[in-house]
Structures are given as C-alpha cells and as structure tokens.
Short mmCIF file of C-alpha atoms in Angstrom, two decimals:
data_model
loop_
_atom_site.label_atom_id
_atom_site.label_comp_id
_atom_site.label_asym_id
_atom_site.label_seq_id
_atom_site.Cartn_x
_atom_site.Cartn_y
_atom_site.Cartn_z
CA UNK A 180 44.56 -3.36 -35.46
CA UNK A 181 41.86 -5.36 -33.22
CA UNK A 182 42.03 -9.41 -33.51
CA UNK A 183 39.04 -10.97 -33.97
CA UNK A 184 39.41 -12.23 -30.30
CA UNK A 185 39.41 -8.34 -29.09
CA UNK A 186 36.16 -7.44 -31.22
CA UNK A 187 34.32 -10.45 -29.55
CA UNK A 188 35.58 -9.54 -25.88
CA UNK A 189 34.16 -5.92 -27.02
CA UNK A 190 31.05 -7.31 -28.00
CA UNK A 191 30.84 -9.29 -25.08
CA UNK A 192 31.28 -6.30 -22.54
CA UNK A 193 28.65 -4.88 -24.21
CA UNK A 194 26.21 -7.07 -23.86
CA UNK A 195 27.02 -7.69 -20.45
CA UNK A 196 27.13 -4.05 -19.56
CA UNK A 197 23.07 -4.47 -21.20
CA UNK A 198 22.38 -6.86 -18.80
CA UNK A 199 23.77 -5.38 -16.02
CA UNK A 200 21.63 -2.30 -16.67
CA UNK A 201 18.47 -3.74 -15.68
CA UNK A 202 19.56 -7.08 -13.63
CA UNK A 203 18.50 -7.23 -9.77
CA UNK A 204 21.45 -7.04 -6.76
CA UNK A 205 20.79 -10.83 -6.39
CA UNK A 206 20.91 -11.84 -10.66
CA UNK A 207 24.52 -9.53 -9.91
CA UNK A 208 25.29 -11.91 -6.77
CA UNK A 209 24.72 -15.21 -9.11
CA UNK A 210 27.10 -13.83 -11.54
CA UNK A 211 29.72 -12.84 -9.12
CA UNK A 212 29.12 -16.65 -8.01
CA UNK A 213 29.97 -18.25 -11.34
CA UNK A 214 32.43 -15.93 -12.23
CA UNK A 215 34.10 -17.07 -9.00
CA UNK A 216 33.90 -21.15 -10.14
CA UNK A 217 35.20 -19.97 -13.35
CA UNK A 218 38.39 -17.96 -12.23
CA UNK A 219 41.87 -20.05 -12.79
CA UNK A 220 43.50 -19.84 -9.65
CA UNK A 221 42.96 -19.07 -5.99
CA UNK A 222 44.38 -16.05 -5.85
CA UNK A 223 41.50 -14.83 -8.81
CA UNK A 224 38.70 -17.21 -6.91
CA UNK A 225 39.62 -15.33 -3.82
CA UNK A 226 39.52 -11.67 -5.23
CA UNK A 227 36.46 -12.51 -6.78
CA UNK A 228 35.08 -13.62 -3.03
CA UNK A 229 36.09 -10.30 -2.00
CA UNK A 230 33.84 -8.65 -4.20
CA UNK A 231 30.55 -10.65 -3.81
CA UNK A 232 31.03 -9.66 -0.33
CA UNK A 233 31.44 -6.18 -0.59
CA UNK A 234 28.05 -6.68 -3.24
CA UNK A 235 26.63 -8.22 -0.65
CA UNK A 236 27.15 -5.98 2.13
CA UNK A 237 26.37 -2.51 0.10
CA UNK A 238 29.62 -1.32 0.73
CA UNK A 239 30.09 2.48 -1.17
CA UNK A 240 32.32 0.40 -3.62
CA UNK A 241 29.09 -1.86 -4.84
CA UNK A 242 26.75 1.58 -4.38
CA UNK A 243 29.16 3.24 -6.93
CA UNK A 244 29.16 0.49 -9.81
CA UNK A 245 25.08 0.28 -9.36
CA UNK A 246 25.49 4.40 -9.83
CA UNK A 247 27.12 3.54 -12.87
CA UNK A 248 24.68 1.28 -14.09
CA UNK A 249 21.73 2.93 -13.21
CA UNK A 250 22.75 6.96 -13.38
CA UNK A 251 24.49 6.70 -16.34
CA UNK A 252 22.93 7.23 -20.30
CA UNK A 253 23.76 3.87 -21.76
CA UNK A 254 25.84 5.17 -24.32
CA UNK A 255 27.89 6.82 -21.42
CA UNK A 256 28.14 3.74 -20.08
CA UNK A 257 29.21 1.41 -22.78
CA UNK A 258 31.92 3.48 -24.21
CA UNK A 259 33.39 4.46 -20.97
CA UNK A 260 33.04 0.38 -19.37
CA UNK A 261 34.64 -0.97 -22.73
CA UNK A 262 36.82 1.48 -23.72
CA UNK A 263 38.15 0.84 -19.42
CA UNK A 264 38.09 -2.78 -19.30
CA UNK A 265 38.89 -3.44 -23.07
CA UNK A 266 40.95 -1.50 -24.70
CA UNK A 267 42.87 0.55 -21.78
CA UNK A 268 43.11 -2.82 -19.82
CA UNK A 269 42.67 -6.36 -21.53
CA UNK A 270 44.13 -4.98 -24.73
CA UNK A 271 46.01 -1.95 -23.95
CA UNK A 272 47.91 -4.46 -21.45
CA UNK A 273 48.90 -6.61 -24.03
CA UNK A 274 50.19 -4.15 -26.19
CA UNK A 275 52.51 -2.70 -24.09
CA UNK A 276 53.69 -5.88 -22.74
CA UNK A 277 54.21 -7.01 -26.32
CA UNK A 278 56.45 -3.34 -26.82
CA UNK A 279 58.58 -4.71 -23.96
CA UNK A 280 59.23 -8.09 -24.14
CA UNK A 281 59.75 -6.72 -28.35
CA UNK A 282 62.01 -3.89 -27.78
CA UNK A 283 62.55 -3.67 -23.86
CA UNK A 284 60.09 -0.32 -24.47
CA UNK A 285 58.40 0.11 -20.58
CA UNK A 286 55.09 2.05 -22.32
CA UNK A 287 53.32 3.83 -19.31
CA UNK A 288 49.50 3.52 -18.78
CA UNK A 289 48.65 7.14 -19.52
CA UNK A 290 49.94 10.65 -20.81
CA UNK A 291 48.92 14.32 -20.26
CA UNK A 292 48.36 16.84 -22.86
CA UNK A 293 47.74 20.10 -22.57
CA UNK A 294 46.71 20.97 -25.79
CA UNK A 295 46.00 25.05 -24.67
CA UNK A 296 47.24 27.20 -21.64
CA UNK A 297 44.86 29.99 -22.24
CA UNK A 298 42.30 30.20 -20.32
CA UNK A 299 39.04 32.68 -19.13
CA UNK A 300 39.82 32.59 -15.63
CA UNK A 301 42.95 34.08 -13.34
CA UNK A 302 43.19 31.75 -10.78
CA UNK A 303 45.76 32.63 -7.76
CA UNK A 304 48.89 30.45 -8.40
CA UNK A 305 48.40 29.82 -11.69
CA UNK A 306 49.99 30.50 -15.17
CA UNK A 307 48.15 30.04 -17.58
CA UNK A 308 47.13 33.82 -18.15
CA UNK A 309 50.24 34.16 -19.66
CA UNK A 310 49.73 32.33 -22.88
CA UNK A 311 48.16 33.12 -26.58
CA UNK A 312 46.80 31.36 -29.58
CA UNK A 313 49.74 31.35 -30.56
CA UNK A 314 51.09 29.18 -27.68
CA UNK A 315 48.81 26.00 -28.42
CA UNK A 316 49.75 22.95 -29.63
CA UNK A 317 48.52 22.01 -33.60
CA UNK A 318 45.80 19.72 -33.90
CA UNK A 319 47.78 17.49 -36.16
CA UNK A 320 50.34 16.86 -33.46
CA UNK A 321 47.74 15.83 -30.96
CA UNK A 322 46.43 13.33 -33.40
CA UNK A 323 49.65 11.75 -34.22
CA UNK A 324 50.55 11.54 -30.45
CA UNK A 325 46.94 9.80 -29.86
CA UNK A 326 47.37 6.97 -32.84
CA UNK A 327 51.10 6.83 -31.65
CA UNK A 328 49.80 6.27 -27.99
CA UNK A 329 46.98 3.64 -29.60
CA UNK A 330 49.75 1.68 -31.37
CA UNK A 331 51.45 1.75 -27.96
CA UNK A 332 48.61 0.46 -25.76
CA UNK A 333 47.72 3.93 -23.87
CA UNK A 334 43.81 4.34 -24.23
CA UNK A 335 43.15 6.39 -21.15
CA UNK A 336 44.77 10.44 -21.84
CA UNK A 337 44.22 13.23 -19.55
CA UNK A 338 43.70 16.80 -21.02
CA UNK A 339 44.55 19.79 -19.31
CA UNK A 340 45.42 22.98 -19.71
CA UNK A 341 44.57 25.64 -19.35
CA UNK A 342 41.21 24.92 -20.24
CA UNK A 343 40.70 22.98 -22.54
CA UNK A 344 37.02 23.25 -23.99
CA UNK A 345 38.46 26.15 -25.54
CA UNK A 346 40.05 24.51 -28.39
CA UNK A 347 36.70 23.91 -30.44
CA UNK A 348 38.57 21.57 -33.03
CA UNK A 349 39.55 19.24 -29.78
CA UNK A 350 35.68 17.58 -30.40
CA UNK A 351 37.07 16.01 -33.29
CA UNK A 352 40.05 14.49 -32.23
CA UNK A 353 37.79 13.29 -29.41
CA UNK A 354 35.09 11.70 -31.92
CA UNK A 355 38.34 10.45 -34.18
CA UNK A 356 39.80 8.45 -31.46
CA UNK A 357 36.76 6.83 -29.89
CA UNK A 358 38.80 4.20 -28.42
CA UNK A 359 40.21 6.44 -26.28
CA UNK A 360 38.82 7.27 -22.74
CA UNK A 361 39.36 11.47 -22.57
CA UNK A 362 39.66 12.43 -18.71
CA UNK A 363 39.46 16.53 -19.06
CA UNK A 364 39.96 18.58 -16.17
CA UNK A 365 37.92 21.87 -16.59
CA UNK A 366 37.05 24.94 -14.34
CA UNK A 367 33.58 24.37 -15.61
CA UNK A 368 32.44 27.60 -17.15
CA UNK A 369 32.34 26.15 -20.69
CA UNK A 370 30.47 23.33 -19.75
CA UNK A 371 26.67 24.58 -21.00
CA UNK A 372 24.02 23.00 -22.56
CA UNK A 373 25.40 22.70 -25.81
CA UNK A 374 28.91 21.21 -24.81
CA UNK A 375 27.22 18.42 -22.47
CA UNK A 376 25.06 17.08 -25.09
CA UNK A 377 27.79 16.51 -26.93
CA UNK A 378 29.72 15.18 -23.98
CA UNK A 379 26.56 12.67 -23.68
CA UNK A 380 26.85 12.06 -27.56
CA UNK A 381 30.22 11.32 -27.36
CA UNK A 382 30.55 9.23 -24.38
CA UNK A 383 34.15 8.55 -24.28
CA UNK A 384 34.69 12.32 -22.90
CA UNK A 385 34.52 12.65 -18.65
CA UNK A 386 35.19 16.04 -17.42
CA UNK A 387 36.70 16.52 -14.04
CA UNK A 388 36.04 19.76 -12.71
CA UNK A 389 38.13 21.75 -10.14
CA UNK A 390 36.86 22.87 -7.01
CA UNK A 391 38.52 24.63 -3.91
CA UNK A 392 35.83 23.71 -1.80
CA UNK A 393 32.91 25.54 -1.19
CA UNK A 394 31.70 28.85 -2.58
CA UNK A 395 33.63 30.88 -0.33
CA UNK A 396 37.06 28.80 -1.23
CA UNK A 397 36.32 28.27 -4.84
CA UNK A 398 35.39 31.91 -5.53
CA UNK A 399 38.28 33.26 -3.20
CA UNK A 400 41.11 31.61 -6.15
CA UNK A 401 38.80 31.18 -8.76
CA UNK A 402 36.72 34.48 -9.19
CA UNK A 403 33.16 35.37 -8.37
CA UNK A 404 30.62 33.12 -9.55
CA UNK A 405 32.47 30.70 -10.44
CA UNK A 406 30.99 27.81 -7.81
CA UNK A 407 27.46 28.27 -8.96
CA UNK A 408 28.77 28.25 -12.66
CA UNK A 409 30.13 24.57 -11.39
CA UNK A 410 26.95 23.66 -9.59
CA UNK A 411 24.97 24.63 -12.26
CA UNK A 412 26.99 22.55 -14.81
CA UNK A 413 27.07 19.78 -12.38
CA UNK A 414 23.00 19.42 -12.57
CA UNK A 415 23.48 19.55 -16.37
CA UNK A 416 25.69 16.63 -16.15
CA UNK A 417 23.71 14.41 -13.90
CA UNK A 418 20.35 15.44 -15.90
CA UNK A 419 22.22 14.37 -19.30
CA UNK A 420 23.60 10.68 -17.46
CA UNK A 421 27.53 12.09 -18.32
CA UNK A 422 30.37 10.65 -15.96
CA UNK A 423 32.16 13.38 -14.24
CA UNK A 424 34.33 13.75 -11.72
CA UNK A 425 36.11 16.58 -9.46
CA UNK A 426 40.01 17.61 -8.62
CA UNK A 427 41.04 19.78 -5.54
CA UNK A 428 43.90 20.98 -4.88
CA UNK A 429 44.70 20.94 -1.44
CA UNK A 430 46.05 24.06 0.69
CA UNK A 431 46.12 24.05 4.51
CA UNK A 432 43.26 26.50 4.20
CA UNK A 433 40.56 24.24 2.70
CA UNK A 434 41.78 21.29 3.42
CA UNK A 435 38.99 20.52 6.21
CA UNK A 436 36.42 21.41 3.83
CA UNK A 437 37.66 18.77 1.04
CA UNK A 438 37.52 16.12 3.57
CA UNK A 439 34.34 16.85 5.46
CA UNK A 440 31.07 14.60 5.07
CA UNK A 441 29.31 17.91 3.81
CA UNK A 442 31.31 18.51 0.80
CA UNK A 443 31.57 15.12 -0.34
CA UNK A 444 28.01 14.54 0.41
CA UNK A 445 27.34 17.63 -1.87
CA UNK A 446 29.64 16.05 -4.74
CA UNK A 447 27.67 12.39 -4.24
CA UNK A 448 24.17 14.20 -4.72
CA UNK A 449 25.14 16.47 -7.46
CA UNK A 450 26.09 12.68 -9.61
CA UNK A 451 30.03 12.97 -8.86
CA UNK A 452 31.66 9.65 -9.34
CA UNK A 453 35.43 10.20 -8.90
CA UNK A 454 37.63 13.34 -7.62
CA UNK A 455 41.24 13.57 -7.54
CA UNK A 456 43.09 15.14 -4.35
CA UNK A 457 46.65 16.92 -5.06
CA UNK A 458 48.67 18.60 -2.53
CA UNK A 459 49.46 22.43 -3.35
CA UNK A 460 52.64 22.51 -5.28
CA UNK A 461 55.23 25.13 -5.30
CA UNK A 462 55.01 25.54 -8.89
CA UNK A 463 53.71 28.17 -11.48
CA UNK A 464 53.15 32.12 -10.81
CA UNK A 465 54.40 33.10 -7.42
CA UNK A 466 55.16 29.64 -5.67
CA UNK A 467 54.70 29.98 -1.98
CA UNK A 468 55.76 27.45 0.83
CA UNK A 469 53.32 28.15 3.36
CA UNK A 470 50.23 27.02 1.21
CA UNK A 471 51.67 23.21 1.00
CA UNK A 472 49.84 21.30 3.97
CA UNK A 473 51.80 20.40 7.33
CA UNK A 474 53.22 16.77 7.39
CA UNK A 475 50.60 16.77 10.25
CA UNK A 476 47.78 18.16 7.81
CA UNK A 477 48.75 15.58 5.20
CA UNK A 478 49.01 12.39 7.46
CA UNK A 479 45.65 13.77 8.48
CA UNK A 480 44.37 13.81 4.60
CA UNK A 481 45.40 10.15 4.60
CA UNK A 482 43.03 9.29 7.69
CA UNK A 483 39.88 11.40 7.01
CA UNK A 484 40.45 11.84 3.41
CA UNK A 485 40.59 9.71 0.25
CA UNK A 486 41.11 6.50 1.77
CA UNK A 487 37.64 7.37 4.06
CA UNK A 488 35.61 9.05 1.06
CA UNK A 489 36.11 5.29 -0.18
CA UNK A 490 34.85 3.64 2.37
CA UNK A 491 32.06 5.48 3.29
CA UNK A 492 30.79 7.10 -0.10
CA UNK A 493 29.69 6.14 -3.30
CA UNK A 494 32.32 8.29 -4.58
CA UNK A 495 35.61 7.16 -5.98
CA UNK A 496 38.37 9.79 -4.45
CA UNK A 497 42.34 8.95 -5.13
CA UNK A 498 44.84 11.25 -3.38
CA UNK A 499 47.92 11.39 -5.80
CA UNK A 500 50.27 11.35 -2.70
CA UNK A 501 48.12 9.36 0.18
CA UNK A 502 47.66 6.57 -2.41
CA UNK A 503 51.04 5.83 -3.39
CA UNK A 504 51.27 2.97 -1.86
CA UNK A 505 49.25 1.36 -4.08
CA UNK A 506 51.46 1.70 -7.03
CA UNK A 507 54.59 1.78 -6.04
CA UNK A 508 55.91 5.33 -5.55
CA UNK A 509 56.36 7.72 -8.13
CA UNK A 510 54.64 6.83 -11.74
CA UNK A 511 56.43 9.66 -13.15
CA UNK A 512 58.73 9.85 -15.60
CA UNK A 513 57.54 7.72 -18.55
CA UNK A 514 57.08 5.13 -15.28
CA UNK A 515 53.13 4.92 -15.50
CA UNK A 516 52.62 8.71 -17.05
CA UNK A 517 54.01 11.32 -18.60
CA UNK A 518 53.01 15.37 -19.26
CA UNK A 519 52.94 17.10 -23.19
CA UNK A 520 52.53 20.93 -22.24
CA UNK A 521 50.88 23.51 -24.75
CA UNK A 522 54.56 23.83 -26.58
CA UNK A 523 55.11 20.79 -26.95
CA UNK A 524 57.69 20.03 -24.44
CA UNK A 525 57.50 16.22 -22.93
CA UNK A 526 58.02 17.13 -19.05
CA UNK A 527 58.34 14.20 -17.19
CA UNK A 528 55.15 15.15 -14.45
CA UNK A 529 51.84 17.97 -14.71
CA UNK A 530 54.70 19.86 -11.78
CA UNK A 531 58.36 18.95 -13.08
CA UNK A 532 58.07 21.22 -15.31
CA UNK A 533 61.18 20.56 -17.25
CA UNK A 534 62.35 18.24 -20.43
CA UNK A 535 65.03 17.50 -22.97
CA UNK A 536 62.32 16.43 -25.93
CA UNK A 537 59.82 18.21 -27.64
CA UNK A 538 57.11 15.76 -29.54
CA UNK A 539 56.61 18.58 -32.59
CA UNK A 540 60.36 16.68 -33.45
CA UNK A 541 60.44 13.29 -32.08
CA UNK A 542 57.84 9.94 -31.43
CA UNK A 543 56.52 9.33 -28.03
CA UNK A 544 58.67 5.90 -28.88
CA UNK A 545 61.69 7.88 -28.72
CA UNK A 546 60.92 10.40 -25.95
CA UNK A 547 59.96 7.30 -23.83
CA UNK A 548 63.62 6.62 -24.00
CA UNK A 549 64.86 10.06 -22.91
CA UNK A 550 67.71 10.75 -20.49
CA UNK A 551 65.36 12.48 -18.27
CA UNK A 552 62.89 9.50 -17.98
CA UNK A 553 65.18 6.57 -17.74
CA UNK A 554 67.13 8.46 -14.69
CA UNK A 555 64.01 8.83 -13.39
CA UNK A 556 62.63 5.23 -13.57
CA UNK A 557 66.62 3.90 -12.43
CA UNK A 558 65.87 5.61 -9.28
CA UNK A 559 62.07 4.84 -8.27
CA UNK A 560 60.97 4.15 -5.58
CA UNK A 561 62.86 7.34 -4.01
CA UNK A 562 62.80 5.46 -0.57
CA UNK A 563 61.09 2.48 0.75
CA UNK A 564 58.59 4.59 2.71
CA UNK A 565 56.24 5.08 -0.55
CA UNK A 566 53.74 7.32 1.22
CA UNK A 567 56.74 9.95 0.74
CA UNK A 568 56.57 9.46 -3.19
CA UNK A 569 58.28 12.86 -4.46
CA UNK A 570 60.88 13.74 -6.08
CA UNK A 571 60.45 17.32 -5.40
CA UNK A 572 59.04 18.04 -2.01
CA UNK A 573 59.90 14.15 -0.68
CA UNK A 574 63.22 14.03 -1.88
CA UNK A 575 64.14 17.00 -3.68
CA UNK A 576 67.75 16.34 -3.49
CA UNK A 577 66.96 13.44 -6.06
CA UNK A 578 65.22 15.63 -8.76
CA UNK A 579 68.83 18.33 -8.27
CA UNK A 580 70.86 15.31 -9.17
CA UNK A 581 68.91 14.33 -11.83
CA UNK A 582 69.05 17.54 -12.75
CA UNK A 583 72.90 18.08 -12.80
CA UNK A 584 72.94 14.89 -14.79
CA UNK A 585 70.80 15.60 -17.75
CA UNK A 586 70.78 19.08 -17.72
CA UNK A 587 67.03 19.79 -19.10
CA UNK A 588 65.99 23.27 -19.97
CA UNK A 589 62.93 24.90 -17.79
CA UNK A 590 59.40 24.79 -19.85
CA UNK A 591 58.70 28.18 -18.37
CA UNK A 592 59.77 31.15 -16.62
CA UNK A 593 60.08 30.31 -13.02
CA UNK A 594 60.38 26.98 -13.04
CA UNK A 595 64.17 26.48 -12.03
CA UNK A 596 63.19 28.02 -8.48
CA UNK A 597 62.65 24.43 -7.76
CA UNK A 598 66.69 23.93 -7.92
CA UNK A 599 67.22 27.72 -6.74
CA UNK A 600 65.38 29.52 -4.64
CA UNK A 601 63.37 27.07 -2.77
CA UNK A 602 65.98 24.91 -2.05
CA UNK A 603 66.46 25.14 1.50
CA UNK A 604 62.51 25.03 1.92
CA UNK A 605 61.86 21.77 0.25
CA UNK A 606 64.54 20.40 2.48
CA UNK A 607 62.88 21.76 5.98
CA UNK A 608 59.21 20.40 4.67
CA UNK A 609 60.90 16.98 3.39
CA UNK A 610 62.88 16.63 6.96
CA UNK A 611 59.36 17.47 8.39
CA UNK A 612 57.54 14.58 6.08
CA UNK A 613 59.99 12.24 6.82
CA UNK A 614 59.80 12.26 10.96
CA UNK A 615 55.92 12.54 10.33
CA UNK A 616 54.95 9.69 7.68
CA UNK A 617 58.22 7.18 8.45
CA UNK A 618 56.53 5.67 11.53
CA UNK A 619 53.38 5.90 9.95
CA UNK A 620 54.91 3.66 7.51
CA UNK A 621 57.01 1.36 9.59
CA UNK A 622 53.43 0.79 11.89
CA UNK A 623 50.97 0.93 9.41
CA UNK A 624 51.90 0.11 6.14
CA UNK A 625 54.70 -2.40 6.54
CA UNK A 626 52.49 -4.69 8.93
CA UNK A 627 49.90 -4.77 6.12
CA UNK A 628 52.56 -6.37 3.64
CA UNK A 629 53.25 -2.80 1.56
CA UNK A 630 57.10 -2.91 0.37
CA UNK A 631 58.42 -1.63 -2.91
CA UNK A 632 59.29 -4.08 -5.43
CA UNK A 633 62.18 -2.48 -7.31
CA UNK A 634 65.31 -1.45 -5.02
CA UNK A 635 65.34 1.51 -3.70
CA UNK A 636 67.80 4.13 -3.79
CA UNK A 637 67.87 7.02 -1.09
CA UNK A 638 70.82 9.25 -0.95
CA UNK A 639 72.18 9.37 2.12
CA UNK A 640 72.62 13.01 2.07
CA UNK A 641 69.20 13.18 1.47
CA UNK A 642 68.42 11.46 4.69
CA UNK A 643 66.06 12.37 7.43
#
C-alpha cells in the first residue's frame, strides 16, 4: 500500500511533468540549475552537471526527453513518467530492497510473460505456430503474478508472445494494474484504430514493434505486407501521441540495414522513441548457426550501432549484448529478469528455454528462490570481459553445468539442442567471440573504469 510520502512524490511528478510540458529550454536549464544546488553530495551535484550540459548542448539525449514532452498526449505522458520514476524506481526500489534486507529475497527489476504463443503470422525461426487456445495462460494467473510482482516492487513487465493483442481480456488486466508500465512487443498487425485509442486511453501500455529492417527484410521472415501494416500503425501511433518503440533481431543479413542512418532516421520520423537490438539466437523452430552475426559483425554492432543511435539520434536504442557493460553481465536468472512462457513454466531468460517451476503451482516469492536461478546468480558475471555476457553462446559450457546440476526439463520440443546438437558450434562461435571482443575489452572498456563487481567465475575448460 502507498505511504502518504509516495502519493505526494506522485503528485509532485505530476505536476512537474505539467510544467515541463509547456516550459522553454532555458525555464528547463534554471531547473536543472537548482536541482544541482539541491543534490546531497558531489557525486549527485556532478551527475546533475552532466545533464544541464547535455540540455545545453542539444545532444539526441535532451532532443528525446523534449520528444517526450512535446510528442506525447499528456495522459501518455504522465502515466508512463510516474509510473517510471515513481513506482518502478523511487518506490519499486524500496520495496525490493526492503524484501532483501527482510528475507535476503534479491527481487529483480522486471519479468516476462507471455501470456499467448498463438499468433497470425509464420515468421521463419519461430514457434509460435505451434500453439492453441488451449496453450495460453488463465487470466487469473496473470493477475496474481502482477499484484505478487506489485507487492514485490516490479512495476515495469514485458509481454510477449506470440502476440499478444490477441488475448482481448489482456485490456483489463492492463487497466487493473495501472501502476504498472506494460512494454508489449507486437508484429503490429493488430494495432488499428480501435486498439490505439485505447492504447492512448490507457497510457501505461507501450508497444514495441518488431522489424527486420526494411520492406524487403521484414516481409522476407515476416510475410507480405507486413512492413506497410507496421508503417501504417506507426502513423496511427504518432497521430494518437502513444509511446512506442521497435525490436530487431539481428542476423548477418540485415544487420547493415538496422544500423544505417536511413533506417533509424525512418524510425525517428515515424515518432519511435526506443528499439531494442538482439542478436539471432539459435533457439525455436529450426535453429541455424550461420544466421548468428560474426564476432566481427557484432563488435561492429557495438561501434555503428546502439551505442551510435544514442549519440546521434533522438532515439533511445539498447543492444541486449553490446550494452552489458552497463549492468553487469547477465541479468538473467531472477538476477534483474526473469521469463513466464504461455504454460506457465518460469524459464530463467525469453532464450533459456528451460525451468524447474511452474507459477500455475508456486509464488514468484518461491520461484525466485529456485535451484535454477540461484546457480545462475552464484555464477554471474560468466567472465570479467562483460561484453561476452552469455551463458549460451558466450559461455555455453556454463549453462551444460548448470544444467547437469539442476537437471530442468525443456519448455518445448527442441530446446535441449542447446546441450546436444549444437554443442560443438556454440563452442567454435564462443572461441571466435572471445579472441574478437577480449582486447576490445582489455583496450576499451577496462581503461574507462568498467570491471564487474561480483567475482567472477570462468571455467577453465571453458577458456579461450
């Protein structure tokens, strides 16, 4: 239950956030100014420094929060700001602070559900065709995972599938927990006039929509018509002053086109505010090696990709392998998030696709305590080099002994190939990553102060 203390900071965002709407760059400077003389220490004093002067110098980072302010419907903006800052931050921190110095409970920032695999499209390397009604997880158990999660301190949930604006009753579990900030990645199909007026209703809803690349590459996996389906829903969006965002999953075939200035352009004018890069995994219907990106390709994704997009765009992009560094390694695992597929089944990452708990029979309190999880946690970082965070195409010897140790049961068909079949393959591409991205770490990222905090532990027959 909120303190009177969390209702006034809510309050307060609020009204700030009205401010902000329609103050000037320089009434934004003077703030920055005083909020500087007000921080506590130097260390706050001096981040706050850092950001009047990115303010002050328009860089993308500043051109991105005035997007927010100015592009977005203000009941867009106040639910998404506050339920951010407020109750996924200031107060969701506290909670799960309180849950560990109470119980030694380490409650991760997020969770995934997927609350349906089926899905209208047949996209190459994917699954999902294979599931039914049948297969989806009840409403009832999403909404006792989501008040769970509350209790816990998680406000920010992905939802995935699948795809997920197929499960009409999900719009009231989304207006039920208000609190919460809904991240749902979508092909984009369902997204018509009807569903983003209720996204804009709503507010606390932000739709991340996948894209290959251009029409050629998005059609090519995603079937025919399926770009201008995205475009199209992309105006809608922008017109209605909804967040959004993108994913891509990145092949060595497209990758040039996710990281060139014409794509991301494209994504900036269409009202984009955030996009997600993954790496192709080996995982799902008919894995295949040769899609994953070179070492070479990916140390190339860290120069010209995210990291650039960042400082060059109004456009927030975070590569879930190039940005590592940044927290540490590996968050998976119950470490910083956590995946509930369409069965149920709490799989410790969106591509380990194994567990030992399902939540239809147990708490998230207790399945944050799993076998699986804590030998996952004991053993993050993998390696000190955290720009190789993986444990299964980074280290993949790690995930087979934390396999042989807890023994968890495959959430699909297929899925073991990951301690079968390609085997010998994730060894070759992780001896590859490792002579590739290790002096990129040792020159780079070590000289800038990165180094894990926790001890690592590398197997030496796991090394390079």
């Amino acid at each position: 239950m909120s303190t009177l203390g969390d209702i006034a900071a809510s309050q307060a965002i609020r009204t700030f956030l009205a401010f902000l709407s329609r103050a000037s760059v320089r009434d934004v400077e003077r703030l920055l100014f005083l909020a500087e003389k007000a921080a506590p220490d130097e260390g706050a004093k001096e981040q706050m420094r850092s950001i009047r002067r990115l303010w002050r110098e328009g860089h993308p980072l500043a051109q991105l929060v005035q997007r927010v302010l100015t592009e977005l419907n203000p009941n867009c903006r106040a639910r998404l700001v506050t339920n951010l800052l407020v109750n996924a931050g200031w107060l969701g921190g506290k909670r799960r602070g309180s849950w560990r110095e109470k119980e030694g409970l380490h409650v991760p920032f997020t969770y995934l559900i997927s609350p349906t695999m089926r899905c209208n499209l047949r996209c190459a390397g994917c699954y999902a065709g294979q599931y039914s009604l049948e297969d989806d997880l009840p409403p009832e158990v999403i909404d006792r995972v989501l008040t769970e999660g509350e209790e816990l301190g998680i406000y920010f949930v992905t939802i995935l599938g699948g795809e997920p604006f197929i499960r009409k009753d999900m719009w009231a579990i989304y207006e039920k927990h208000s609190d919460i900030v809904f991240q749902v990645y979508t092909n984009g199909w369902a997204l018509n006039d009807e569903v983003v007026d209720r996204l804009a209703g709503l507010g606390n809803v932000v739709p991340a929509i996948s894209l290959e690349g251009f029409e050629e590459e998005t059609d090519t996996r995603r079937g025919k018509g399926t770009f201008q389906r995205i475009m199209e829903a992309m105006d809608r969006l922008h017109q209605a002053g909804a967040p959004f965002g993108f994913s891509s999953m990145v092949t060595r075939q497209n990758l040039e086109t996710i990281i060139s200035d014409e794509f991301n352009n494209m994504l900036v004018a269409k009202g984009c505010f955030f996009g997600w890069h993954f790496l192709y995994m080996p995982v799902g219907r008919n894995p295949d090696l040769s899609l994953m990106p070179t070492p070479q390709e990916r140390n190339r994704l860290r120069t010209e990709g995210a990291a650039r997009i960042r400082d060059t765009k109004p456009l927030f992009v975070v590569d879930f392998w190039n940005d590592a560094p940044y927290v540490d390694g590996c968050i998976a695992g119950g470490r910083d998030y956590f995946h509930i597929n369409s069965h149920g089944d709490v799989e410790p990452c969106i591509f380990c696709h194994f567990a030992v708990d399902n939540i239809k029979e147990k708490g998230l309190r207790e399945v944050l305590r799993s076998p699986l999880f804590l030998a996952i946690q004991s053993r993050q970082p993998y390696s000190p080099n955290t720009l190789r965070p993986c444990m299964l195409i980074d280290h993949p010897w790690v995930f087979r002994e934390i396999y042989a140790e807890t023994s968890p049961y495959p959430t699909h068909p297929g899925a073991e190939s990951l301690v079968t079949s390609l085997c010998a393959g994730l060894d070759v591409y992780s001896r590859g990553s490792a002579r590739v991205l290790d002096p990129v770490w040792q020159e780079e990222y070590m000289a800038k102060g990165f180094g894990s905090q926790r001890e690592a532990v590398s197997k030496a027959g796991g090394a390079a």
